[in-house]
Amino acid sequence: MNPSADLAQRAQQMLADPRRGREEFAPDFQAVTLQGQPVALKQFAGKILVLDFWATWCPPCRASVPELKELVRKYPDRVALLSVSGDKDDAAWQDFVAKKQMTWLQVRDADHHMGKLFQVNAFPTYLVIDGDGILQKRIVGLNPQESVVHKLKALLETIVKPE
């Protein structure tokens, strides 16, 4: 009769929104971007959020940068991209982001808090979270025959509401 604070909070959330019992909701998170801005899941309410878990030492992650740029260009107002780097070397991470002109939100997850929170065990991993906070898709790794944008395109077209 004395549940942990985490269990009590989840029970309250399910009572407030019974869909939480049927759907996989993204965990709340808080982080700080490369530019020093705080960022949290609640900021993306009503938008599609794509989380990109990657690292500079991961060849498929580096290869996906042009596709991610295309994703940002294609859905500038309806889809938000947040790249979460597992790099330990802050200078290498910042240098890579600058050289590749990765202008979207960037977070370095040196302590792997975000990776653990979202149960990420491999790079790259892409998570698509809809505007209600429901985890719609998890894509792990890259397939050379099928681009990340191609994999996400059909899903995004079904969940991104036309303007």
Coordinates of C-alpha atoms in Angstrom, one line a residue:
M1 CA 0.0 0.0 0.0
N2 CA 3.1 2.2 -0.2
P3 CA 4.0 2.3 -3.9
S4 CA 7.2 4.0 -5.1
A5 CA 6.8 7.5 -6.4
D6 CA 7.4 6.4 -10.0
L7 CA 4.7 3.7 -9.8
A8 CA 2.3 6.1 -8.1
Q9 CA 2.9 8.7 -10.8
R10 CA 2.4 6.1 -13.6
A11 CA -0.9 5.0 -12.0
Q12 CA -2.1 8.6 -11.8
Q13 CA -1.2 9.1 -15.5
M14 CA -3.2 6.0 -16.5
L15 CA -6.2 7.1 -14.5
A16 CA -6.0 10.6 -16.1
D17 CA -5.6 9.1 -19.6
P18 CA -6.6 5.4 -20.0
R19 CA -4.9 5.2 -23.3
R20 CA -1.6 5.0 -21.4
G21 CA -2.6 1.4 -20.6
R22 CA -2.9 0.5 -24.3
E23 CA -0.3 2.6 -26.0
E24 CA 3.5 2.9 -25.4
F25 CA 4.0 6.5 -24.3
A26 CA 7.4 8.1 -24.5
P27 CA 9.0 8.7 -21.2
D28 CA 9.3 12.3 -20.1
F29 CA 12.8 13.6 -20.5
Q30 CA 14.8 16.8 -19.9
A31 CA 18.1 17.6 -21.5
V32 CA 20.2 20.6 -22.5
T33 CA 21.0 21.3 -26.2
L34 CA 24.3 22.2 -27.7
Q35 CA 23.2 25.8 -27.6
G36 CA 22.4 25.6 -23.9
Q37 CA 18.6 25.5 -24.2
P38 CA 16.6 23.2 -22.0
V39 CA 14.5 20.7 -24.0
A40 CA 11.8 18.4 -22.7
L41 CA 9.2 16.1 -24.2
K42 CA 6.3 18.4 -23.3
Q43 CA 7.7 21.1 -25.7
F44 CA 6.8 18.9 -28.6
A45 CA 3.1 18.4 -27.7
G46 CA 1.1 18.5 -30.9
K47 CA 4.2 17.9 -33.2
I48 CA 5.8 14.7 -34.4
L49 CA 9.2 14.2 -32.7
V50 CA 11.9 12.1 -34.2
L51 CA 14.7 11.2 -31.8
D52 CA 17.9 10.2 -33.5
F53 CA 20.3 8.3 -31.2
W54 CA 23.8 8.4 -32.8
A55 CA 27.5 8.9 -32.3
T56 CA 30.3 10.4 -34.3
W57 CA 32.3 7.1 -34.2
C58 CA 29.3 5.2 -35.8
P59 CA 29.7 4.9 -39.6
P60 CA 26.0 4.4 -40.4
C61 CA 25.1 7.3 -38.1
R62 CA 27.5 9.6 -40.0
A63 CA 26.1 8.3 -43.3
S64 CA 22.6 9.2 -42.3
V65 CA 23.3 13.0 -41.8
P66 CA 22.2 14.0 -45.4
E67 CA 18.9 12.0 -45.0
L68 CA 18.2 13.8 -41.7
K69 CA 18.8 17.1 -43.3
E70 CA 16.3 16.1 -46.0
L71 CA 13.8 15.2 -43.3
V72 CA 14.2 18.6 -41.6
R73 CA 13.7 20.3 -45.0
K74 CA 10.6 18.2 -45.9
Y75 CA 8.7 18.8 -42.7
P76 CA 10.0 22.0 -41.2
D77 CA 6.8 23.0 -39.3
R78 CA 5.3 19.7 -38.4
V79 CA 8.2 17.4 -37.5
A80 CA 10.9 18.2 -34.9
L81 CA 14.2 16.3 -35.0
L82 CA 16.3 15.9 -31.9
S83 CA 19.6 14.2 -32.3
V84 CA 21.0 12.6 -29.1
S85 CA 24.7 11.8 -29.3
G86 CA 26.3 9.0 -27.2
D87 CA 29.7 10.6 -27.7
K88 CA 32.0 11.0 -24.7
D89 CA 34.3 13.4 -26.4
D90 CA 32.5 16.8 -26.3
A91 CA 35.0 18.5 -28.7
A92 CA 34.7 15.8 -31.3
W93 CA 30.9 15.9 -31.1
Q94 CA 30.7 19.7 -31.4
D95 CA 33.2 19.7 -34.3
F96 CA 31.3 17.1 -36.2
V97 CA 28.0 18.9 -35.7
A98 CA 29.5 22.2 -36.9
K99 CA 31.3 20.7 -39.9
K100 CA 28.2 18.8 -41.1
Q101 CA 25.9 21.8 -40.5
M102 CA 23.5 19.8 -38.3
T103 CA 21.3 22.8 -37.6
W104 CA 18.5 21.0 -35.7
L105 CA 18.4 20.3 -32.0
Q106 CA 21.5 18.5 -30.7
V107 CA 22.0 16.9 -27.3
R108 CA 25.0 15.0 -26.0
D109 CA 24.1 12.1 -23.8
A110 CA 27.5 11.5 -22.2
D111 CA 26.0 9.8 -19.1
H112 CA 23.6 7.7 -21.3
H113 CA 20.6 8.9 -19.3
M114 CA 18.5 9.4 -22.4
G115 CA 19.7 6.1 -24.0
K116 CA 18.7 4.2 -20.8
L117 CA 15.4 6.1 -20.6
F118 CA 14.4 5.1 -24.1
Q119 CA 16.1 1.6 -23.9
V120 CA 18.5 2.4 -26.8
N121 CA 21.1 -0.4 -27.2
A122 CA 22.5 0.3 -30.6
F123 CA 23.3 3.2 -32.9
P124 CA 21.7 4.5 -34.9
T125 CA 18.2 4.2 -33.3
Y126 CA 15.3 6.4 -34.5
L127 CA 12.2 6.8 -32.4
V128 CA 9.0 8.5 -33.8
I129 CA 6.8 10.0 -31.1
D130 CA 3.5 11.5 -32.2
G131 CA 2.0 14.8 -30.9
D132 CA 0.2 12.9 -28.1
G133 CA 3.5 11.5 -26.8
I134 CA 2.9 8.0 -28.1
L135 CA 5.9 6.0 -29.4
Q136 CA 4.8 5.1 -33.0
K137 CA 7.9 3.5 -34.4
R138 CA 11.4 2.3 -33.4
I139 CA 14.0 1.8 -36.1
V140 CA 17.3 0.3 -35.2
G141 CA 20.3 0.3 -37.5
L142 CA 20.5 1.2 -41.2
N143 CA 19.6 -0.8 -44.2
P144 CA 21.7 0.2 -47.2
Q145 CA 18.8 -0.7 -49.5
E146 CA 16.3 1.5 -47.7
S147 CA 17.0 5.0 -46.4
V148 CA 15.9 6.3 -43.0
V149 CA 13.8 8.9 -44.7
H150 CA 12.1 6.2 -46.8
K151 CA 11.3 4.1 -43.7
L152 CA 9.9 7.2 -41.9
K153 CA 8.1 8.6 -45.0
A154 CA 5.1 6.3 -45.0
L155 CA 4.6 6.6 -41.2
L156 CA 5.0 10.4 -41.2
E157 CA 2.5 10.7 -44.0
T158 CA -0.1 8.8 -41.9
I159 CA 0.5 10.7 -38.7
V160 CA 1.5 14.2 -39.9
K161 CA -1.7 16.2 -40.3
P162 CA -1.9 18.3 -43.5
E163 CA -1.7 22.0 -42.9

